[in-house]
Short mmCIF file of C-alpha atoms in Angstrom, two decimals:
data_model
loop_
_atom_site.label_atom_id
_atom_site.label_comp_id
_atom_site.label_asym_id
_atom_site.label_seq_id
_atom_site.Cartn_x
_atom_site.Cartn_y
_atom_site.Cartn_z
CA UNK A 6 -58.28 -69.43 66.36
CA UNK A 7 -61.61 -69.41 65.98
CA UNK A 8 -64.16 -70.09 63.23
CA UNK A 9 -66.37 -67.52 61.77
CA UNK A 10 -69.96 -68.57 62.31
CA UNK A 11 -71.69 -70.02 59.47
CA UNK A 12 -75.30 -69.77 57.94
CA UNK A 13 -75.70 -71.99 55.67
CA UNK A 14 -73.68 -71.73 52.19
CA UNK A 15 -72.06 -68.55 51.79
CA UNK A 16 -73.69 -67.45 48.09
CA UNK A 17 -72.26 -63.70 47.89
CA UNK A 18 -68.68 -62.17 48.97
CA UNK A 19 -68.63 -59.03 48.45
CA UNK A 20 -65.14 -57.14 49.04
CA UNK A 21 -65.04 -53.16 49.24
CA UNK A 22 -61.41 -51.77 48.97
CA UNK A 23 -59.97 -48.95 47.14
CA UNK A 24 -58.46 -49.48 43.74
CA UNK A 25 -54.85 -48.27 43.96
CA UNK A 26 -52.69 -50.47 47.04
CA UNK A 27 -49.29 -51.35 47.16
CA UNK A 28 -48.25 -49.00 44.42
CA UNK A 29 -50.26 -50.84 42.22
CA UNK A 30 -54.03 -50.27 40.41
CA UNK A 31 -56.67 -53.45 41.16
CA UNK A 32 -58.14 -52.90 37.92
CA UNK A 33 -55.63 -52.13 35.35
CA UNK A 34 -52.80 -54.22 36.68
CA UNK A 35 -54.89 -56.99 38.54
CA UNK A 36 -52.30 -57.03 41.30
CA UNK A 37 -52.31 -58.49 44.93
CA UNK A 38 -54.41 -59.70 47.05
CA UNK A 39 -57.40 -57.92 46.22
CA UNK A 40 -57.61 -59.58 42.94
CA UNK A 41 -55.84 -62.92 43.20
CA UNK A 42 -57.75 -64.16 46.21
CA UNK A 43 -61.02 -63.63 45.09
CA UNK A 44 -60.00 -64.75 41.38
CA UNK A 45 -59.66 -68.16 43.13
CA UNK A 46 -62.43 -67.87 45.88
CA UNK A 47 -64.77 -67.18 42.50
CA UNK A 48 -64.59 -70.46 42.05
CA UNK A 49 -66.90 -71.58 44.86
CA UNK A 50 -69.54 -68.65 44.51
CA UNK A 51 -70.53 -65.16 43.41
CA UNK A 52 -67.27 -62.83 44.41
CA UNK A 53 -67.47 -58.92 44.00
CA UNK A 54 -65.18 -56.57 44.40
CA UNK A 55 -66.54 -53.03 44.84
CA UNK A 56 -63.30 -50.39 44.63
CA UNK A 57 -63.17 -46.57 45.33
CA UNK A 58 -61.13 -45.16 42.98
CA UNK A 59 -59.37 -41.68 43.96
CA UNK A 60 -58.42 -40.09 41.08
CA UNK A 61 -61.91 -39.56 40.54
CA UNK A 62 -62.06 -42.02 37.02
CA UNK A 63 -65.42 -42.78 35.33
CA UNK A 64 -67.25 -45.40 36.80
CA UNK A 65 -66.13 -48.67 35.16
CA UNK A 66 -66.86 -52.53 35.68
CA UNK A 67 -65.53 -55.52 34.56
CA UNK A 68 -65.91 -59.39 34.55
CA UNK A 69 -62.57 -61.23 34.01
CA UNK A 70 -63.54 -64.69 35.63
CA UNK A 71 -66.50 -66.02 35.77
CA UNK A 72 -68.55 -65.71 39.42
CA UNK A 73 -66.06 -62.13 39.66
CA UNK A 74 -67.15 -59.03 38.72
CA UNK A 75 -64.60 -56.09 39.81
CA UNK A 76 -66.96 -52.58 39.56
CA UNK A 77 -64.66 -48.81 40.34
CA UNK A 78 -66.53 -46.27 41.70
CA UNK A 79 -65.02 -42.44 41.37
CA UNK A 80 -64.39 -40.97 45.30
CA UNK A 81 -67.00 -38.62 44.65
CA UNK A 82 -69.65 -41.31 44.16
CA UNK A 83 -68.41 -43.00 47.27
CA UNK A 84 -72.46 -42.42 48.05
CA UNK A 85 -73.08 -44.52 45.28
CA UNK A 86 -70.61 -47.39 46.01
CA UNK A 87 -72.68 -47.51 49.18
CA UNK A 88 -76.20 -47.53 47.78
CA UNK A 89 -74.76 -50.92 45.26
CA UNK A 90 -73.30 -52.51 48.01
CA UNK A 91 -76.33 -52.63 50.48
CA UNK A 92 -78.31 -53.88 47.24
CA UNK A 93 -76.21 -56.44 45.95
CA UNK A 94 -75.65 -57.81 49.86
CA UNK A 95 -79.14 -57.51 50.47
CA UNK A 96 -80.30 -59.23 47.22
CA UNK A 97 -78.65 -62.84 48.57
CA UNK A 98 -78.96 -64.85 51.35
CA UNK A 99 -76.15 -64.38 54.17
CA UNK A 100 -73.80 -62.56 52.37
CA UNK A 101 -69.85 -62.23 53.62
CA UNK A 102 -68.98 -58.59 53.37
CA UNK A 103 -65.04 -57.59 53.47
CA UNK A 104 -63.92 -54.64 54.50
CA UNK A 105 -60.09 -54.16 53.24
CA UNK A 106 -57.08 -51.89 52.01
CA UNK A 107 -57.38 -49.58 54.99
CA UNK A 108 -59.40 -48.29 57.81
CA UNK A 109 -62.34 -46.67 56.08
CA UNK A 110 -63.18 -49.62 54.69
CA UNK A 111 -64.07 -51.48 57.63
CA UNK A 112 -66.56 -48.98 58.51
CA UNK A 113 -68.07 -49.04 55.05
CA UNK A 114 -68.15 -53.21 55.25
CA UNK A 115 -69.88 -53.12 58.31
CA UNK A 116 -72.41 -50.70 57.53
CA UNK A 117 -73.31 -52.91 54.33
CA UNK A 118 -73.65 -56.52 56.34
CA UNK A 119 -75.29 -55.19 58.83
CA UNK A 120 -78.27 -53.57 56.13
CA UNK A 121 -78.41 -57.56 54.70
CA UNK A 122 -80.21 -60.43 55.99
CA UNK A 123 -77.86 -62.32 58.61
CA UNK A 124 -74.86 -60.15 56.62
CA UNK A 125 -71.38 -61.41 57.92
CA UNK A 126 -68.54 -58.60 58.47
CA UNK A 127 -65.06 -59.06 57.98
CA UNK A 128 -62.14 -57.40 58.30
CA UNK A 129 -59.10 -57.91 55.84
CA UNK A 130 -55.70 -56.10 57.51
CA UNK A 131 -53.11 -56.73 54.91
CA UNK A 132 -51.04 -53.97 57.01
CA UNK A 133 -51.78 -51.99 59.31
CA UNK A 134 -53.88 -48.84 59.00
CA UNK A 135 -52.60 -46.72 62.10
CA UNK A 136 -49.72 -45.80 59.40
CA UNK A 137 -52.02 -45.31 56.48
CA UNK A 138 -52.90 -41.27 55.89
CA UNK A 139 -56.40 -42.14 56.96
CA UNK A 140 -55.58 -42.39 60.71
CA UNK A 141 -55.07 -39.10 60.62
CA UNK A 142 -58.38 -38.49 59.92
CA UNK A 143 -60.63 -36.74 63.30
CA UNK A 144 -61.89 -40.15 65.03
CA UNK A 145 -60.83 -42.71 62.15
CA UNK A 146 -58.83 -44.85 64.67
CA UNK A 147 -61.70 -45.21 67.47
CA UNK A 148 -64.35 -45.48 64.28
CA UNK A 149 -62.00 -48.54 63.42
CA UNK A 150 -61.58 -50.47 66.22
CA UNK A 151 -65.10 -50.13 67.39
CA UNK A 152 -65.75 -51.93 64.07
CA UNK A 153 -63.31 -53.88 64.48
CA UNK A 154 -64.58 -55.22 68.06
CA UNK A 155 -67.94 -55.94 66.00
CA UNK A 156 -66.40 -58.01 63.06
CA UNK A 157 -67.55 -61.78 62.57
CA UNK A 158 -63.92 -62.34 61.97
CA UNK A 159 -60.65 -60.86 61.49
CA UNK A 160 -57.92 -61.59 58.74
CA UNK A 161 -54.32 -60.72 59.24
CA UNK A 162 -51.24 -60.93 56.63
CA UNK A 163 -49.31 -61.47 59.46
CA UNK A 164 -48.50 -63.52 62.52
CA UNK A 165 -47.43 -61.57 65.03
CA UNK A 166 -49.74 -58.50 63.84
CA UNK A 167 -52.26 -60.96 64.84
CA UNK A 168 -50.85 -61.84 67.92
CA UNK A 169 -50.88 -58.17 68.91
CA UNK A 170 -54.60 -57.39 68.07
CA UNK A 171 -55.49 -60.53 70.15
CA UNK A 172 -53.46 -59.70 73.59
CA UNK A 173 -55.75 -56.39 72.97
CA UNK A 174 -58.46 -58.41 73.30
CA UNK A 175 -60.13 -59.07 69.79
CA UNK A 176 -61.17 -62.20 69.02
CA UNK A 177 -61.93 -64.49 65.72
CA UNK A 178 -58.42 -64.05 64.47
CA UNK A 179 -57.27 -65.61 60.99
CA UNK A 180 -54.08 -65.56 59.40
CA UNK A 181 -53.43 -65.48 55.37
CA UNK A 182 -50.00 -64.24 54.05
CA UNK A 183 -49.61 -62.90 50.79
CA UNK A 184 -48.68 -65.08 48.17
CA UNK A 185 -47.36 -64.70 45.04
CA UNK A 186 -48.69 -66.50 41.63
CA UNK A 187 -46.05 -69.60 41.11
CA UNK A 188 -47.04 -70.14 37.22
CA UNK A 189 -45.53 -66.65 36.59
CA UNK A 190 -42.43 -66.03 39.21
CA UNK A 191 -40.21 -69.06 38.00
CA UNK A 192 -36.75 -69.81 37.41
CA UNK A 193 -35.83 -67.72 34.04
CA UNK A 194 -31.99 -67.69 32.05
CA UNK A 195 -30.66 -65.21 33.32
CA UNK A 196 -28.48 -64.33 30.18
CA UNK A 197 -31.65 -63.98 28.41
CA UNK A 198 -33.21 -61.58 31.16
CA UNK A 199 -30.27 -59.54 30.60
CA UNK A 200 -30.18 -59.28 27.01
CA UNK A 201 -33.99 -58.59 27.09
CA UNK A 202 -33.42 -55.44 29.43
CA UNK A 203 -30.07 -54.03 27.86
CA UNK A 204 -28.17 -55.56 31.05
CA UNK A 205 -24.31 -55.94 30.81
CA UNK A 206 -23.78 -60.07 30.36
CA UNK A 207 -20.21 -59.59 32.51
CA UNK A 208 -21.80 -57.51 35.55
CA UNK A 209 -22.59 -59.04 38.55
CA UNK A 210 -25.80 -57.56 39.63
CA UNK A 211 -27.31 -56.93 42.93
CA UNK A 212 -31.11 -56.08 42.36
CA UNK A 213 -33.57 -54.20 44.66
CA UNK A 214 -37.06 -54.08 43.18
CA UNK A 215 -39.11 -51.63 45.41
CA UNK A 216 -39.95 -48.29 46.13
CA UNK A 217 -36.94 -46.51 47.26
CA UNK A 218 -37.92 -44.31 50.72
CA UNK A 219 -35.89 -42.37 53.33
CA UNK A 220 -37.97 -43.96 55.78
CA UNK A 221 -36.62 -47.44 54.89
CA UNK A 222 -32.66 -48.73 55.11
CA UNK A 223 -32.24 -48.89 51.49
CA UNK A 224 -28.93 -46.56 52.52
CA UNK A 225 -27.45 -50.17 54.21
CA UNK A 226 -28.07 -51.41 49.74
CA UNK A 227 -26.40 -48.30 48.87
CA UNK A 228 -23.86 -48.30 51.12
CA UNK A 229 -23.17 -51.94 50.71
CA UNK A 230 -22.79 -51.71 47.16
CA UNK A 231 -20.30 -49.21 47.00
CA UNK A 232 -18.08 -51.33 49.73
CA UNK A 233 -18.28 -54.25 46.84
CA UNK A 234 -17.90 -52.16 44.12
CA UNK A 235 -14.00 -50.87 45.58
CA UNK A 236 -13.04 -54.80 45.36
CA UNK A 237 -14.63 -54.98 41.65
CA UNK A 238 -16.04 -52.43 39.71
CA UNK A 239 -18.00 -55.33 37.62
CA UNK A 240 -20.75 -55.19 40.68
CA UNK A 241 -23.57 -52.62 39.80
CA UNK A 242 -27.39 -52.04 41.64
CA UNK A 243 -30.06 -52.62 39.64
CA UNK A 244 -33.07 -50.24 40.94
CA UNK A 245 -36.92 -50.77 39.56
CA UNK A 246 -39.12 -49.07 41.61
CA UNK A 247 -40.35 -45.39 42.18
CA UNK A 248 -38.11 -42.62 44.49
CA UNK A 249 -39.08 -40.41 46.83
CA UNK A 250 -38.94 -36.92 46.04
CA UNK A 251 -36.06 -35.07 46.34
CA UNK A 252 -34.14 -38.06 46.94
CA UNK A 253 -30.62 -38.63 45.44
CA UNK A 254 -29.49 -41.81 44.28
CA UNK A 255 -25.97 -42.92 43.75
CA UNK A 256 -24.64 -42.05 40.75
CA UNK A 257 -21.58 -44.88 40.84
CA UNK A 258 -22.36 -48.16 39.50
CA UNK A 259 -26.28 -48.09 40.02
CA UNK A 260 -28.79 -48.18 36.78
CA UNK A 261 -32.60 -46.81 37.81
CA UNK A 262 -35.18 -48.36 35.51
CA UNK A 263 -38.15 -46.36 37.06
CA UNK A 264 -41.33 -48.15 37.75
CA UNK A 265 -41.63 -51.21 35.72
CA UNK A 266 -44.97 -52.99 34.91
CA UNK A 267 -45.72 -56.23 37.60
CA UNK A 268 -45.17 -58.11 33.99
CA UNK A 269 -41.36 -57.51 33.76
CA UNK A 270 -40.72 -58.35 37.57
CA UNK A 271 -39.89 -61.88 36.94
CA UNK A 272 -37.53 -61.16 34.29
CA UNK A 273 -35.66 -58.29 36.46
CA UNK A 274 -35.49 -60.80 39.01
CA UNK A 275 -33.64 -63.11 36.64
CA UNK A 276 -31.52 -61.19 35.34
CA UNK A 277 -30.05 -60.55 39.13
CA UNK A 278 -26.93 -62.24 40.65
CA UNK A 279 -29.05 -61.30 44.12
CA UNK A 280 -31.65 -59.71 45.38
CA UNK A 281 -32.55 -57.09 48.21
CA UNK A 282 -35.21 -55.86 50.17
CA UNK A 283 -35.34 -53.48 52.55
CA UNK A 284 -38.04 -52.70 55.96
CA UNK A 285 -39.28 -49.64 57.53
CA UNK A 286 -37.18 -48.02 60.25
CA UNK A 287 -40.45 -47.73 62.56
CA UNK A 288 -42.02 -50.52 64.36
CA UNK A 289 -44.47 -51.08 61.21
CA UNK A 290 -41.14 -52.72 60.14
CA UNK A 291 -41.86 -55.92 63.24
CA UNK A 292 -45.00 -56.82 61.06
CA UNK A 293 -43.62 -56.14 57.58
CA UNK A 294 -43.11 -58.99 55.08
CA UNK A 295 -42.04 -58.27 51.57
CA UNK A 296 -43.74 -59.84 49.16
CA UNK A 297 -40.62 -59.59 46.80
CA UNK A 298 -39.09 -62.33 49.30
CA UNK A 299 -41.30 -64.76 48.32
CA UNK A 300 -40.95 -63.55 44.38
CA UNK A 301 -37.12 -64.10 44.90
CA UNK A 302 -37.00 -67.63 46.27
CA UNK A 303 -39.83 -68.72 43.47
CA UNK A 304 -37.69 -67.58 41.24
CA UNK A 305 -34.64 -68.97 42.35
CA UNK A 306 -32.71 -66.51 43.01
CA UNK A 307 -30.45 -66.08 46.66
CA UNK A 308 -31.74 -62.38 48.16
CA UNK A 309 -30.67 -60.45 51.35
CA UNK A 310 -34.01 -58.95 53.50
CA UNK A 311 -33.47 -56.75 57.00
CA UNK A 312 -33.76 -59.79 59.71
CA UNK A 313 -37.06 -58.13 61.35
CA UNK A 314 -40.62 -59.09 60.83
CA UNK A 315 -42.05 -62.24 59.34
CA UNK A 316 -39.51 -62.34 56.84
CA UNK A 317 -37.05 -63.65 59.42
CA UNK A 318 -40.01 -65.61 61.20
CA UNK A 319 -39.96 -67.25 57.79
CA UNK A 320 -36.27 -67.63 57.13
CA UNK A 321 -35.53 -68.94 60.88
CA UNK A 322 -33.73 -72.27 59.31
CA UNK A 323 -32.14 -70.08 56.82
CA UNK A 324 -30.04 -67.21 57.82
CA UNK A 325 -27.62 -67.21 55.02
CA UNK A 326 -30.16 -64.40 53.86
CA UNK A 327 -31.16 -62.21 56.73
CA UNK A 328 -29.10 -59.51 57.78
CA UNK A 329 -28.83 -56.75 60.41
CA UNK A 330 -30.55 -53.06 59.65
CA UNK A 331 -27.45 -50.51 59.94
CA UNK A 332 -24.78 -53.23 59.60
CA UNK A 333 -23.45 -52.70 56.42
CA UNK A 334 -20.50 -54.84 56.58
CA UNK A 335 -22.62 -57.38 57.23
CA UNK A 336 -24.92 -57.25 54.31
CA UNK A 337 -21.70 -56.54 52.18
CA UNK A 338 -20.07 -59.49 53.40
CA UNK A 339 -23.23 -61.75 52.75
CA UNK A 340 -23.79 -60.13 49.08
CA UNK A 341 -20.67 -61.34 48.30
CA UNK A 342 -21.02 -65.10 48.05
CA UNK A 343 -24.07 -65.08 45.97
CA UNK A 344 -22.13 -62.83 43.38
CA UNK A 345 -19.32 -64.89 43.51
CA UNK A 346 -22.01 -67.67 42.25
CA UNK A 347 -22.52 -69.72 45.69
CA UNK A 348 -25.19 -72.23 45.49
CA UNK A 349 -28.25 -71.16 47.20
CA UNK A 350 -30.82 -73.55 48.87
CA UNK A 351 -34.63 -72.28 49.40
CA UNK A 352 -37.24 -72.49 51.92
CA UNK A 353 -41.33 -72.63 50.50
CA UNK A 354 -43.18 -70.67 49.17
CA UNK A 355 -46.83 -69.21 50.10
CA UNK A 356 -48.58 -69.14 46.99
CA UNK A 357 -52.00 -67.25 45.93
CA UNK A 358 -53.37 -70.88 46.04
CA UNK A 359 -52.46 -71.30 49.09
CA UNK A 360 -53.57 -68.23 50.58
CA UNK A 361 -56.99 -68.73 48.68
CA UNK A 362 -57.35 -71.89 50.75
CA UNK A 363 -56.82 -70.56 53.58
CA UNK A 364 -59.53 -67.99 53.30
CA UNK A 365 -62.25 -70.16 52.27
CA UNK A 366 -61.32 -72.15 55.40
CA UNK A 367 -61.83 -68.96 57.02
CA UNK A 368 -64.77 -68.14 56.23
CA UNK A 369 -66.51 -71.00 55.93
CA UNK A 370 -66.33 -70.45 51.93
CA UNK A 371 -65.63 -73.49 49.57
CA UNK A 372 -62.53 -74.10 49.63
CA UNK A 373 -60.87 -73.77 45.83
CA UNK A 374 -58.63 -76.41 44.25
CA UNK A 375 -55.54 -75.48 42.08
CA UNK A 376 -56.32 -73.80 38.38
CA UNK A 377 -55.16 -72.17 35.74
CA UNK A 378 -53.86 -69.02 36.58
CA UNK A 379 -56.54 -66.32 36.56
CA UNK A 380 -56.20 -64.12 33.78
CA UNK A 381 -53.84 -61.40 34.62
CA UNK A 382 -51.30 -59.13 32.95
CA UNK A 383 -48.31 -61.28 34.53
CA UNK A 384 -49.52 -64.12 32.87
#
């Protein structure tokens, strides 16, 4: 893979994204990549993060590390985001601009380094766009990958997604996963979880923590559950996430917490027997990895995730937690030695260190050493 050219030290990296992503808000809830990585890259220079917010909130900024200021700018004022970003890039000397969260912003990151002095565009894929609501927009997709084609560099969450984009011919490919923060998803007692969340002590509990979505196979969890449940009623789903509209849930042995704050994940997670995840039916589903997989094995707790995407890239030496999409018996049959109390062994874990590292590399950025964890909600 190649390395993104350099020009000297690298004062200014200035990241333009929009402020709600993975179900979560950047500024309220300080979730996800867009604030964990350049919490740590902070460390080795000025890091901004300019977010369009689309509920159309006052303009609000905010400075919770030092060298990281995080600035929301309402969707009308998206003129305005503009304006700040071509003056901040332009006001130091070969700034890296980062184009992320979905395709709009690429075009907006490359319009911005190119108005700065030997300006550096980059492109941040975390998923990818062709399935975001913007592709629909007249000529977003060719406005994207002609931008793409122009980027000094190009950062994927995944492997394979990589892989793809480069047998299309684009070049200056990087790869950082997601990570998760290891200081805050740890082993917890799981009799204490459960007595913090009203959970019955005697149950055994499969969790699935995650939007719940026709368009993914959480009907194999479902389905599953209620095969265990005919052997022993004590089994029950635990379900924190949001649900899709006009879906019905199971009314038999499953409790629905609704969306939780990121700050109680850990202890839902302990207060499982095991955990789920699920993957989209279409071929989005090949370049998926859920983050809650890597939550679930720093927590220490055995899980079952769909064996497609890098998920089961990852768990190749492990298979004692990957099972089939539509095989229900199979993901029944695997569910139940964890409930039964098996002992689980775990494979690593990507952390937001890690992936912080890997970024500087990158870009040519200095390259952060292990703190204390930036201050976040989960903390």
């Amino acid at each position: 893979m190649s390395q993104i050219p350099a020009s000297g030290h690298a004062p200014l990296m200035l990241w333009l994204v929009k402020r709600r992503y993975m179900g979560q808000d950047l500024m309220d809830s300080h979730y996800g990549r867009y604030f964990e990585i350049p919490a740590r890259l902070a460390a080795g220079g000025r890091v901004a993060v300019y977010c369009l917010d689309y509920a159309n909130r006052p303009h609000r900024v905010e400075t919770p590390l030092p060298n990281l200021t995080i600035e929301s700018f309402p969707l009308r004022g998206i003129a305005n985001l503009l304006v700040q970003a071509r003056r901040l890039a332009r006001s130091h000397p070969a700034p890296i601009v980062i184009g992320g969260s979905d395709s709009p912003y690429a075009l907006f990151a490359r319009h911005v380094a190119r108005s700065a002095q030997a300006g550096r565009f980059v492109c941040d894929l975390y998923d990818d766009y062709d399935t975001f609501a913007s592709a629909r927009i007249p000529l977003m997709r060719r406005w994207f990958r002609r931008a793409v084609r122009r980027a000094d560099a190009l950062v994927f969450f995944e492997d394979l997604f990589a892989r793809q984009w480069e047998a299309a011919g684009y070049t200056g490919t990087h790869v950082v996963p997601n990570g998760i923060d290891d200081r805050v998803f740890r082993p917890l007692d799981r009799q204490q979880c459960r007595a913090k969340h009203g959970l019955p002590q005697e149950a055994r509990i499969v969790g699935h923590l995650g939007a719940v979505w026709r368009t993914k196979n959480v009907g194999d969890i479902f389905d599953a559950v209620a095969r265990l449940r005919r052997h022993d009623p004590r089994v029950m789903l635990l379900l924190a996430g949001t649900v899709e509209r006009g879906l019905e849930l199971p009314q038999d042995g499953v409790r629905h917490i609704g969306q939780v704050p990121h700050t109680l994940v850990p202890d839902l997670i302990g207060a499982c027997d095991v955990l789920t995840a699920a993957v989209r039916y279409d071929e989005a589903g090949d370049i998926s990895f859920p983050i809650k997989v890597m939550e679930y094995i720093a927590c220490r707790r055995p899980f079952l995730t769909p064996a497609r995407g890098g998920a089961a890239r990852h768990l190749a030496g492990f298979p004692e937690y990957l099972y089939t999409v539509g095989d229900v018996a199979e993901l029944a049959g695997k569910l139940q030695p964890w409930l039964a109390g098996a002992t689980p062994r775990f494979p690593p874990i990507v952390t937001w260190d890690d992936a912080a590292r890997a970024y500087a590399r990158a870009l040519d950025w200095p390259v952060p050493q292990r703190q204390d964890a930036p201050d976040s909600p989960v903390n």
